[in-house]
């Protein structure tokens, strides 16, 4: 006999970018069974509302659990809740495996000998492209899709600029509002056409969702108009039929 609590695998779950309609059934079921939900700031209100009243909710996006410095504290909290035998869902915006520091949290669980499962979610770029009425890949246009960050630990992130500057390339750039001028400069320096279509999609999957359709030349101005989180879709313009919808007929920079 042992009085060790039964330890459940921690479920790393993707909340999608905002609306409940972008949540998978797998994550919905995980939330229904959760005893503790540890979530980030970017998780949408509609998804938070699906957490059962009996489950404890821990917002690690708040002050005191601020972005980078607190990662070890977040890791420690996940480990402690799991070791206490609770059913833990670690809920992250979008897909947990895309710019979600998933590896760091998994490493903490592994170091503690704890099990986990990953429940994927819709990433912001997928839903943003859908709002443009566009496919992220297209035969004859782009052979690949790049998912990039505007920032890394060293500051603005360096990329394969020459490759990105080629006509037809498509990239979804996360965390890039502040890097807009840097991105523009690097791409133009490597020969990108200033008329390359660029669309910023702000508050994807939320009521305040806005498309800012512009070009590489207008990227910094358009980024300056975004107040909420935004994903930059380089190489994609909204289809005309989408622009005809009144709620998406947004400012062009
Ligand atoms: N794991 C998330 C990304 C987290 S990184 C995902 O898969 O979507 C945070 C960045 O993601 C933000 O800076 C922004 O670029 C993007 N992002 C996340 N949610 C968003 C939303 N609802 N609308 C627009 N951009 C979003």
PDB file of C-alpha atoms and ligand atoms in Angstrom:
ATOM      1  CA  UNK A   1       0.000   0.000   0.000  1.00  0.00           C
ATOM      2  CA  UNK A   2       1.098   3.500  -0.664  1.00  0.00           C
ATOM      3  CA  UNK A   3      -0.411   6.828   0.254  1.00  0.00           C
ATOM      4  CA  UNK A   4       1.120   8.521  -2.780  1.00  0.00           C
ATOM      5  CA  UNK A   5      -1.631  10.276  -4.734  1.00  0.00           C
ATOM      6  CA  UNK A   6      -2.513   8.938  -8.168  1.00  0.00           C
ATOM      7  CA  UNK A   7      -0.773  11.266 -10.601  1.00  0.00           C
ATOM      8  CA  UNK A   8      -2.562  12.163 -13.822  1.00  0.00           C
ATOM      9  CA  UNK A   9      -0.749  13.189 -16.978  1.00  0.00           C
ATOM     10  CA  UNK A  10      -0.691  16.944 -17.416  1.00  0.00           C
ATOM     11  CA  UNK A  11      -2.674  17.911 -20.505  1.00  0.00           C
ATOM     12  CA  UNK A  12      -1.108  20.665 -22.582  1.00  0.00           C
ATOM     13  CA  UNK A  13      -4.105  21.986 -24.455  1.00  0.00           C
ATOM     14  CA  UNK A  14      -4.497  24.490 -27.275  1.00  0.00           C
ATOM     15  CA  UNK A  15      -7.328  26.951 -26.715  1.00  0.00           C
ATOM     16  CA  UNK A  16      -7.319  28.207 -30.306  1.00  0.00           C
ATOM     17  CA  UNK A  17      -7.028  31.940 -30.957  1.00  0.00           C
ATOM     18  CA  UNK A  18     -10.190  33.088 -29.240  1.00  0.00           C
ATOM     19  CA  UNK A  19     -13.705  31.922 -30.020  1.00  0.00           C
ATOM     20  CA  UNK A  20     -15.217  28.746 -28.602  1.00  0.00           C
ATOM     21  CA  UNK A  21     -15.980  27.596 -32.150  1.00  0.00           C
ATOM     22  CA  UNK A  22     -12.233  27.281 -32.690  1.00  0.00           C
ATOM     23  CA  UNK A  23     -11.751  24.908 -29.765  1.00  0.00           C
ATOM     24  CA  UNK A  24     -11.406  21.172 -30.450  1.00  0.00           C
ATOM     25  CA  UNK A  25     -13.746  18.660 -28.845  1.00  0.00           C
ATOM     26  CA  UNK A  26     -10.690  16.994 -27.317  1.00  0.00           C
ATOM     27  CA  UNK A  27      -9.797  20.143 -25.409  1.00  0.00           C
ATOM     28  CA  UNK A  28     -13.424  20.748 -24.451  1.00  0.00           C
ATOM     29  CA  UNK A  29     -13.567  17.264 -22.901  1.00  0.00           C
ATOM     30  CA  UNK A  30     -10.268  17.826 -21.111  1.00  0.00           C
ATOM     31  CA  UNK A  31     -11.576  21.085 -19.628  1.00  0.00           C
ATOM     32  CA  UNK A  32     -14.761  19.363 -18.472  1.00  0.00           C
ATOM     33  CA  UNK A  33     -12.688  16.866 -16.455  1.00  0.00           C
ATOM     34  CA  UNK A  34     -10.109  19.374 -15.173  1.00  0.00           C
ATOM     35  CA  UNK A  35      -9.548  20.130 -11.510  1.00  0.00           C
ATOM     36  CA  UNK A  36      -6.992  22.842 -12.184  1.00  0.00           C
ATOM     37  CA  UNK A  37      -6.655  24.938 -15.339  1.00  0.00           C
ATOM     38  CA  UNK A  38      -3.444  26.919 -15.661  1.00  0.00           C
ATOM     39  CA  UNK A  39      -3.911  29.392 -18.494  1.00  0.00           C
ATOM     40  CA  UNK A  40      -2.244  32.239 -20.332  1.00  0.00           C
ATOM     41  CA  UNK A  41      -3.425  35.742 -21.058  1.00  0.00           C
ATOM     42  CA  UNK A  42      -4.149  35.054 -24.727  1.00  0.00           C
ATOM     43  CA  UNK A  43      -6.821  32.449 -24.002  1.00  0.00           C
ATOM     44  CA  UNK A  44     -10.159  33.867 -25.185  1.00  0.00           C
ATOM     45  CA  UNK A  45     -12.984  34.768 -22.817  1.00  0.00           C
ATOM     46  CA  UNK A  46     -15.366  32.359 -24.559  1.00  0.00           C
ATOM     47  CA  UNK A  47     -12.996  29.489 -23.875  1.00  0.00           C
ATOM     48  CA  UNK A  48     -12.391  30.520 -20.263  1.00  0.00           C
ATOM     49  CA  UNK A  49     -16.164  30.479 -19.792  1.00  0.00           C
ATOM     50  CA  UNK A  50     -16.142  26.753 -20.611  1.00  0.00           C
ATOM     51  CA  UNK A  51     -13.985  25.904 -17.590  1.00  0.00           C
ATOM     52  CA  UNK A  52     -16.260  24.186 -15.063  1.00  0.00           C
ATOM     53  CA  UNK A  53     -17.136  26.242 -11.988  1.00  0.00           C
ATOM     54  CA  UNK A  54     -15.619  23.575  -9.737  1.00  0.00           C
ATOM     55  CA  UNK A  55     -12.185  23.756 -11.376  1.00  0.00           C
ATOM     56  CA  UNK A  56      -9.530  26.062  -9.992  1.00  0.00           C
ATOM     57  CA  UNK A  57      -8.339  28.617 -12.496  1.00  0.00           C
ATOM     58  CA  UNK A  58      -4.803  29.928 -12.356  1.00  0.00           C
ATOM     59  CA  UNK A  59      -3.982  32.836 -14.652  1.00  0.00           C
ATOM     60  CA  UNK A  60      -0.237  32.798 -15.220  1.00  0.00           C
ATOM     61  CA  UNK A  61      -0.513  35.674 -17.705  1.00  0.00           C
ATOM     62  CA  UNK A  62      -1.145  38.100 -14.838  1.00  0.00           C
ATOM     63  CA  UNK A  63       1.265  40.369 -12.999  1.00  0.00           C
ATOM     64  CA  UNK A  64       3.533  38.424 -10.734  1.00  0.00           C
ATOM     65  CA  UNK A  65       3.476  35.680 -13.323  1.00  0.00           C
ATOM     66  CA  UNK A  66       4.810  38.114 -15.978  1.00  0.00           C
ATOM     67  CA  UNK A  67       6.088  36.904 -19.371  1.00  0.00           C
ATOM     68  CA  UNK A  68       9.687  35.723 -19.406  1.00  0.00           C
ATOM     69  CA  UNK A  69      11.108  35.951 -15.909  1.00  0.00           C
ATOM     70  CA  UNK A  70       8.329  33.840 -14.459  1.00  0.00           C
ATOM     71  CA  UNK A  71       8.692  30.745 -16.638  1.00  0.00           C
ATOM     72  CA  UNK A  72      10.422  28.769 -13.881  1.00  0.00           C
ATOM     73  CA  UNK A  73       7.622  29.764 -11.499  1.00  0.00           C
ATOM     74  CA  UNK A  74       5.030  28.564 -13.994  1.00  0.00           C
ATOM     75  CA  UNK A  75       6.900  25.289 -14.462  1.00  0.00           C
ATOM     76  CA  UNK A  76       7.066  24.802 -10.705  1.00  0.00           C
ATOM     77  CA  UNK A  77       3.352  25.463 -10.351  1.00  0.00           C
ATOM     78  CA  UNK A  78       2.421  22.892 -13.021  1.00  0.00           C
ATOM     79  CA  UNK A  79       4.673  20.312 -11.390  1.00  0.00           C
ATOM     80  CA  UNK A  80       3.284  20.987  -7.899  1.00  0.00           C
ATOM     81  CA  UNK A  81      -0.353  20.737  -9.010  1.00  0.00           C
ATOM     82  CA  UNK A  82       0.296  17.462 -10.839  1.00  0.00           C
ATOM     83  CA  UNK A  83       2.273  16.006  -7.939  1.00  0.00           C
ATOM     84  CA  UNK A  84      -0.676  16.783  -5.662  1.00  0.00           C
ATOM     85  CA  UNK A  85      -2.681  14.323  -7.759  1.00  0.00           C
ATOM     86  CA  UNK A  86      -4.896  16.907  -9.458  1.00  0.00           C
ATOM     87  CA  UNK A  87      -6.106  16.716 -13.041  1.00  0.00           C
ATOM     88  CA  UNK A  88      -4.191  19.591 -14.591  1.00  0.00           C
ATOM     89  CA  UNK A  89      -4.916  21.226 -17.922  1.00  0.00           C
ATOM     90  CA  UNK A  90      -2.255  23.676 -19.054  1.00  0.00           C
ATOM     91  CA  UNK A  91      -4.245  25.827 -21.463  1.00  0.00           C
ATOM     92  CA  UNK A  92      -2.381  27.914 -24.021  1.00  0.00           C
ATOM     93  CA  UNK A  93      -3.616  30.274 -26.735  1.00  0.00           C
ATOM     94  CA  UNK A  94      -3.650  28.865 -30.266  1.00  0.00           C
ATOM     95  CA  UNK A  95      -1.630  25.667 -30.607  1.00  0.00           C
ATOM     96  CA  UNK A  96       0.585  24.859 -27.630  1.00  0.00           C
ATOM     97  CA  UNK A  97       3.441  23.808 -29.904  1.00  0.00           C
ATOM     98  CA  UNK A  98       3.741  27.141 -31.710  1.00  0.00           C
ATOM     99  CA  UNK A  99       5.656  29.808 -29.804  1.00  0.00           C
ATOM    100  CA  UNK A 100       4.154  28.508 -26.586  1.00  0.00           C
ATOM    101  CA  UNK A 101       7.250  27.585 -24.533  1.00  0.00           C
ATOM    102  CA  UNK A 102       5.885  24.071 -24.515  1.00  0.00           C
ATOM    103  CA  UNK A 103       9.329  22.459 -24.457  1.00  0.00           C
ATOM    104  CA  UNK A 104      10.346  24.279 -21.304  1.00  0.00           C
ATOM    105  CA  UNK A 105       7.255  23.099 -19.469  1.00  0.00           C
ATOM    106  CA  UNK A 106       7.621  19.544 -20.755  1.00  0.00           C
ATOM    107  CA  UNK A 107      11.240  19.503 -19.617  1.00  0.00           C
ATOM    108  CA  UNK A 108      10.116  20.476 -16.115  1.00  0.00           C
ATOM    109  CA  UNK A 109       7.606  17.619 -16.051  1.00  0.00           C
ATOM    110  CA  UNK A 110      10.168  15.150 -17.358  1.00  0.00           C
ATOM    111  CA  UNK A 111      12.649  16.264 -14.729  1.00  0.00           C
ATOM    112  CA  UNK A 112      10.010  15.544 -12.101  1.00  0.00           C
ATOM    113  CA  UNK A 113       9.154  12.161 -13.662  1.00  0.00           C
ATOM    114  CA  UNK A 114       5.640  13.280 -14.567  1.00  0.00           C
ATOM    115  CA  UNK A 115       3.651  12.266 -17.643  1.00  0.00           C
ATOM    116  CA  UNK A 116       1.939  14.592 -20.107  1.00  0.00           C
ATOM    117  CA  UNK A 117      -0.126  14.645 -23.293  1.00  0.00           C
ATOM    118  CA  UNK A 118      -0.437  17.355 -25.928  1.00  0.00           C
ATOM    119  CA  UNK A 119      -3.895  18.296 -27.192  1.00  0.00           C
ATOM    120  CA  UNK A 120      -3.328  20.488 -30.230  1.00  0.00           C
ATOM    121  CA  UNK A 121      -5.268  23.627 -31.068  1.00  0.00           C
ATOM    122  CA  UNK A 122      -5.860  25.882 -34.037  1.00  0.00           C
ATOM    123  CA  UNK A 123      -2.987  28.285 -34.391  1.00  0.00           C
ATOM    124  CA  UNK A 124      -3.631  31.992 -35.039  1.00  0.00           C
ATOM    125  CA  UNK A 125      -2.262  31.787 -38.605  1.00  0.00           C
ATOM    126  CA  UNK A 126      -4.785  29.130 -39.677  1.00  0.00           C
ATOM    127  CA  UNK A 127      -7.734  31.141 -38.494  1.00  0.00           C
ATOM    128  CA  UNK A 128      -6.250  34.393 -39.837  1.00  0.00           C
ATOM    129  CA  UNK A 129      -5.826  32.908 -43.326  1.00  0.00           C
ATOM    130  CA  UNK A 130      -9.403  31.657 -43.216  1.00  0.00           C
ATOM    131  CA  UNK A 131     -10.526  35.226 -42.486  1.00  0.00           C
ATOM    132  CA  UNK A 132      -8.734  36.360 -45.639  1.00  0.00           C
ATOM    133  CA  UNK A 133     -10.526  33.696 -47.637  1.00  0.00           C
ATOM    134  CA  UNK A 134      -7.065  32.422 -48.529  1.00  0.00           C
ATOM    135  CA  UNK A 135      -5.217  29.146 -48.564  1.00  0.00           C
ATOM    136  CA  UNK A 136      -1.872  29.224 -46.753  1.00  0.00           C
ATOM    137  CA  UNK A 137      -0.338  27.093 -49.493  1.00  0.00           C
ATOM    138  CA  UNK A 138      -1.172  27.125 -53.156  1.00  0.00           C
ATOM    139  CA  UNK A 139       0.132  24.981 -55.985  1.00  0.00           C
ATOM    140  CA  UNK A 140       2.325  27.063 -58.221  1.00  0.00           C
ATOM    141  CA  UNK A 141       2.663  29.873 -55.689  1.00  0.00           C
ATOM    142  CA  UNK A 142       4.412  28.668 -52.549  1.00  0.00           C
ATOM    143  CA  UNK A 143       6.119  25.364 -51.932  1.00  0.00           C
ATOM    144  CA  UNK A 144       6.170  25.944 -48.234  1.00  0.00           C
ATOM    145  CA  UNK A 145       4.716  27.977 -45.454  1.00  0.00           C
ATOM    146  CA  UNK A 146       6.929  29.553 -42.840  1.00  0.00           C
ATOM    147  CA  UNK A 147       5.858  30.155 -39.306  1.00  0.00           C
ATOM    148  CA  UNK A 148       8.170  32.777 -37.858  1.00  0.00           C
ATOM    149  CA  UNK A 149       8.570  34.927 -34.825  1.00  0.00           C
ATOM    150  CA  UNK A 150       9.383  38.617 -35.018  1.00  0.00           C
ATOM    151  CA  UNK A 151      11.260  38.338 -31.727  1.00  0.00           C
ATOM    152  CA  UNK A 152      13.516  35.849 -30.090  1.00  0.00           C
ATOM    153  CA  UNK A 153      15.539  35.935 -26.914  1.00  0.00           C
ATOM    154  CA  UNK A 154      18.151  38.133 -28.585  1.00  0.00           C
ATOM    155  CA  UNK A 155      15.649  40.769 -29.842  1.00  0.00           C
ATOM    156  CA  UNK A 156      14.306  41.063 -33.385  1.00  0.00           C
ATOM    157  CA  UNK A 157      14.715  37.643 -34.947  1.00  0.00           C
ATOM    158  CA  UNK A 158      16.984  37.108 -37.943  1.00  0.00           C
ATOM    159  CA  UNK A 159      15.527  34.930 -40.693  1.00  0.00           C
ATOM    160  CA  UNK A 160      16.327  33.566 -44.132  1.00  0.00           C
ATOM    161  CA  UNK A 161      15.611  36.978 -45.654  1.00  0.00           C
ATOM    162  CA  UNK A 162      16.710  36.103 -49.148  1.00  0.00           C
ATOM    163  CA  UNK A 163      14.312  33.163 -49.255  1.00  0.00           C
ATOM    164  CA  UNK A 164      11.499  35.191 -47.738  1.00  0.00           C
ATOM    165  CA  UNK A 165      12.003  38.019 -50.241  1.00  0.00           C
ATOM    166  CA  UNK A 166      11.218  35.765 -53.218  1.00  0.00           C
ATOM    167  CA  UNK A 167       7.930  36.428 -55.014  1.00  0.00           C
ATOM    168  CA  UNK A 168       5.129  34.083 -53.924  1.00  0.00           C
ATOM    169  CA  UNK A 169       6.601  33.283 -50.506  1.00  0.00           C
ATOM    170  CA  UNK A 170       4.110  33.048 -47.668  1.00  0.00           C
ATOM    171  CA  UNK A 171       5.003  33.486 -44.015  1.00  0.00           C
ATOM    172  CA  UNK A 172       2.930  33.850 -40.885  1.00  0.00           C
ATOM    173  CA  UNK A 173       4.858  36.065 -38.521  1.00  0.00           C
ATOM    174  CA  UNK A 174       3.944  36.013 -34.839  1.00  0.00           C
ATOM    175  CA  UNK A 175       4.916  38.547 -32.162  1.00  0.00           C
ATOM    176  CA  UNK A 176       5.915  40.926 -34.900  1.00  0.00           C
ATOM    177  CA  UNK A 177       4.115  44.235 -34.384  1.00  0.00           C
ATOM    178  CA  UNK A 178       7.143  45.932 -32.847  1.00  0.00           C
ATOM    179  CA  UNK A 179       9.403  44.310 -35.439  1.00  0.00           C
ATOM    180  CA  UNK A 180       7.420  45.625 -38.427  1.00  0.00           C
ATOM    181  CA  UNK A 181       9.965  48.214 -39.514  1.00  0.00           C
ATOM    182  CA  UNK A 182      12.831  45.781 -38.999  1.00  0.00           C
ATOM    183  CA  UNK A 183      11.032  43.139 -41.085  1.00  0.00           C
ATOM    184  CA  UNK A 184      10.332  45.635 -43.832  1.00  0.00           C
ATOM    185  CA  UNK A 185      13.942  46.833 -43.886  1.00  0.00           C
ATOM    186  CA  UNK A 186      15.444  43.354 -43.954  1.00  0.00           C
ATOM    187  CA  UNK A 187      13.091  42.121 -46.679  1.00  0.00           C
ATOM    188  CA  UNK A 188      13.615  45.140 -48.922  1.00  0.00           C
ATOM    189  CA  UNK A 189      17.372  44.953 -48.408  1.00  0.00           C
ATOM    190  CA  UNK A 190      17.173  41.411 -49.760  1.00  0.00           C
ATOM    191  CA  UNK A 191      15.215  42.421 -52.829  1.00  0.00           C
ATOM    192  CA  UNK A 192      11.586  42.011 -51.831  1.00  0.00           C
ATOM    193  CA  UNK A 193       9.094  43.982 -53.910  1.00  0.00           C
ATOM    194  CA  UNK A 194       7.609  46.822 -51.820  1.00  0.00           C
ATOM    195  CA  UNK A 195       4.268  45.952 -53.453  1.00  0.00           C
ATOM    196  CA  UNK A 196       4.291  42.432 -51.925  1.00  0.00           C
ATOM    197  CA  UNK A 197       0.903  41.925 -50.293  1.00  0.00           C
ATOM    198  CA  UNK A 198       0.904  41.839 -46.503  1.00  0.00           C
ATOM    199  CA  UNK A 199      -2.124  41.436 -44.272  1.00  0.00           C
ATOM    200  CA  UNK A 200      -2.091  41.938 -40.529  1.00  0.00           C
ATOM    201  CA  UNK A 201      -4.896  40.168 -38.761  1.00  0.00           C
ATOM    202  CA  UNK A 202      -5.581  41.631 -35.366  1.00  0.00           C
ATOM    203  CA  UNK A 203      -7.612  39.924 -32.626  1.00  0.00           C
ATOM    204  CA  UNK A 204      -8.087  36.798 -34.694  1.00  0.00           C
ATOM    205  CA  UNK A 205     -11.219  34.860 -33.747  1.00  0.00           C
ATOM    206  CA  UNK A 206     -12.520  37.619 -31.474  1.00  0.00           C
ATOM    207  CA  UNK A 207     -15.334  40.090 -31.857  1.00  0.00           C
ATOM    208  CA  UNK A 208     -12.762  42.851 -32.443  1.00  0.00           C
ATOM    209  CA  UNK A 209     -11.077  40.971 -35.298  1.00  0.00           C
ATOM    210  CA  UNK A 210      -9.707  43.364 -37.939  1.00  0.00           C
ATOM    211  CA  UNK A 211      -7.910  42.864 -41.232  1.00  0.00           C
ATOM    212  CA  UNK A 212      -5.312  45.444 -42.143  1.00  0.00           C
ATOM    213  CA  UNK A 213      -4.557  44.759 -45.803  1.00  0.00           C
ATOM    214  CA  UNK A 214      -1.475  46.529 -47.031  1.00  0.00           C
ATOM    215  CA  UNK A 215       1.831  45.958 -48.813  1.00  0.00           C
ATOM    216  CA  UNK A 216       5.367  45.560 -47.595  1.00  0.00           C
ATOM    217  CA  UNK A 217       5.741  49.337 -48.102  1.00  0.00           C
ATOM    218  CA  UNK A 218       2.832  49.980 -45.721  1.00  0.00           C
ATOM    219  CA  UNK A 219       3.679  47.331 -43.113  1.00  0.00           C
ATOM    220  CA  UNK A 220       5.006  49.625 -40.341  1.00  0.00           C
ATOM    221  CA  UNK A 221       2.027  51.986 -40.636  1.00  0.00           C
ATOM    222  CA  UNK A 222      -0.443  49.109 -40.527  1.00  0.00           C
ATOM    223  CA  UNK A 223       1.343  47.560 -37.535  1.00  0.00           C
ATOM    224  CA  UNK A 224       1.019  50.900 -35.747  1.00  0.00           C
ATOM    225  CA  UNK A 225      -2.763  50.657 -36.101  1.00  0.00           C
ATOM    226  CA  UNK A 226      -2.974  47.321 -34.266  1.00  0.00           C
ATOM    227  CA  UNK A 227      -3.754  47.466 -30.572  1.00  0.00           C
ATOM    228  CA  UNK A 228      -4.517  43.799 -29.939  1.00  0.00           C
ATOM    229  CA  UNK A 229      -2.428  40.731 -30.752  1.00  0.00           C
ATOM    230  CA  UNK A 230      -1.783  40.414 -34.474  1.00  0.00           C
ATOM    231  CA  UNK A 231      -0.352  37.908 -36.874  1.00  0.00           C
ATOM    232  CA  UNK A 232       1.318  39.166 -40.044  1.00  0.00           C
ATOM    233  CA  UNK A 233       0.604  37.203 -43.182  1.00  0.00           C
ATOM    234  CA  UNK A 234       3.387  38.036 -45.615  1.00  0.00           C
ATOM    235  CA  UNK A 235       2.509  37.310 -49.237  1.00  0.00           C
ATOM    236  CA  UNK A 236      -1.253  37.129 -48.758  1.00  0.00           C
ATOM    237  CA  UNK A 237      -3.986  39.664 -49.499  1.00  0.00           C
ATOM    238  CA  UNK A 238      -7.617  39.173 -48.559  1.00  0.00           C
ATOM    239  CA  UNK A 239      -9.746  37.938 -51.421  1.00  0.00           C
ATOM    240  CA  UNK A 240     -12.056  40.553 -52.870  1.00  0.00           C
ATOM    241  CA  UNK A 241     -15.138  38.630 -51.761  1.00  0.00           C
ATOM    242  CA  UNK A 242     -13.943  38.824 -48.148  1.00  0.00           C
ATOM    243  CA  UNK A 243     -13.306  42.559 -48.370  1.00  0.00           C
ATOM    244  CA  UNK A 244     -16.888  43.052 -49.480  1.00  0.00           C
ATOM    245  CA  UNK A 245     -18.062  41.864 -46.046  1.00  0.00           C
ATOM    246  CA  UNK A 246     -18.687  45.046 -44.050  1.00  0.00           C
ATOM    247  CA  UNK A 247     -17.165  43.939 -40.736  1.00  0.00           C
ATOM    248  CA  UNK A 248     -13.867  43.057 -42.390  1.00  0.00           C
ATOM    249  CA  UNK A 249     -13.581  46.088 -44.652  1.00  0.00           C
ATOM    250  CA  UNK A 250     -10.789  47.623 -42.649  1.00  0.00           C
ATOM    251  CA  UNK A 251      -8.313  50.451 -42.800  1.00  0.00           C
ATOM    252  CA  UNK A 252      -5.618  50.149 -45.407  1.00  0.00           C
ATOM    253  CA  UNK A 253      -2.293  51.643 -44.644  1.00  0.00           C
TER     254      UNK A 253
HETATM  255  N1  LIG B   1       0.477  29.474 -29.484  1.00  0.00           N
HETATM  256  C1  LIG B   1      -0.083  30.647 -30.171  1.00  0.00           C
HETATM  257  C2  LIG B   1       0.980  31.707 -30.407  1.00  0.00           C
HETATM  258  C3  LIG B   1       1.536  32.297 -29.129  1.00  0.00           C
HETATM  259  S1  LIG B   1       2.731  33.540 -29.420  1.00  0.00           S
HETATM  260  C4  LIG B   1      -0.743  30.193 -31.465  1.00  0.00           C
HETATM  261  O1  LIG B   1      -0.539  29.052 -31.891  1.00  0.00           O
HETATM  262  O2  LIG B   1      -1.478  30.984 -32.061  1.00  0.00           O
HETATM  263  C5  LIG B   1       1.780  35.018 -29.302  1.00  0.00           C
HETATM  264  C6  LIG B   1       1.556  35.622 -30.670  1.00  0.00           C
HETATM  265  O3  LIG B   1       0.602  34.842 -31.383  1.00  0.00           O
HETATM  266  C7  LIG B   1       0.983  37.020 -30.666  1.00  0.00           C
HETATM  267  O4  LIG B   1       2.012  37.984 -30.545  1.00  0.00           O
HETATM  268  C8  LIG B   1       0.349  37.085 -32.031  1.00  0.00           C
HETATM  269  O5  LIG B   1       1.306  37.279 -33.037  1.00  0.00           O
HETATM  270  C9  LIG B   1      -0.193  35.670 -32.188  1.00  0.00           C
HETATM  271  N2  LIG B   1      -1.586  35.513 -31.730  1.00  0.00           N
HETATM  272  C10 LIG B   1      -2.031  34.681 -30.785  1.00  0.00           C
HETATM  273  N3  LIG B   1      -3.371  34.784 -30.634  1.00  0.00           N
HETATM  274  C11 LIG B   1      -3.768  35.722 -31.524  1.00  0.00           C
HETATM  275  C12 LIG B   1      -5.030  36.286 -31.868  1.00  0.00           C
HETATM  276  N4  LIG B   1      -6.166  35.902 -31.283  1.00  0.00           N
HETATM  277  N5  LIG B   1      -5.047  37.215 -32.839  1.00  0.00           N
HETATM  278  C13 LIG B   1      -3.930  37.608 -33.471  1.00  0.00           C
HETATM  279  N6  LIG B   1      -2.710  37.118 -33.190  1.00  0.00           N
HETATM  280  C14 LIG B   1      -2.637  36.177 -32.233  1.00  0.00           C
END
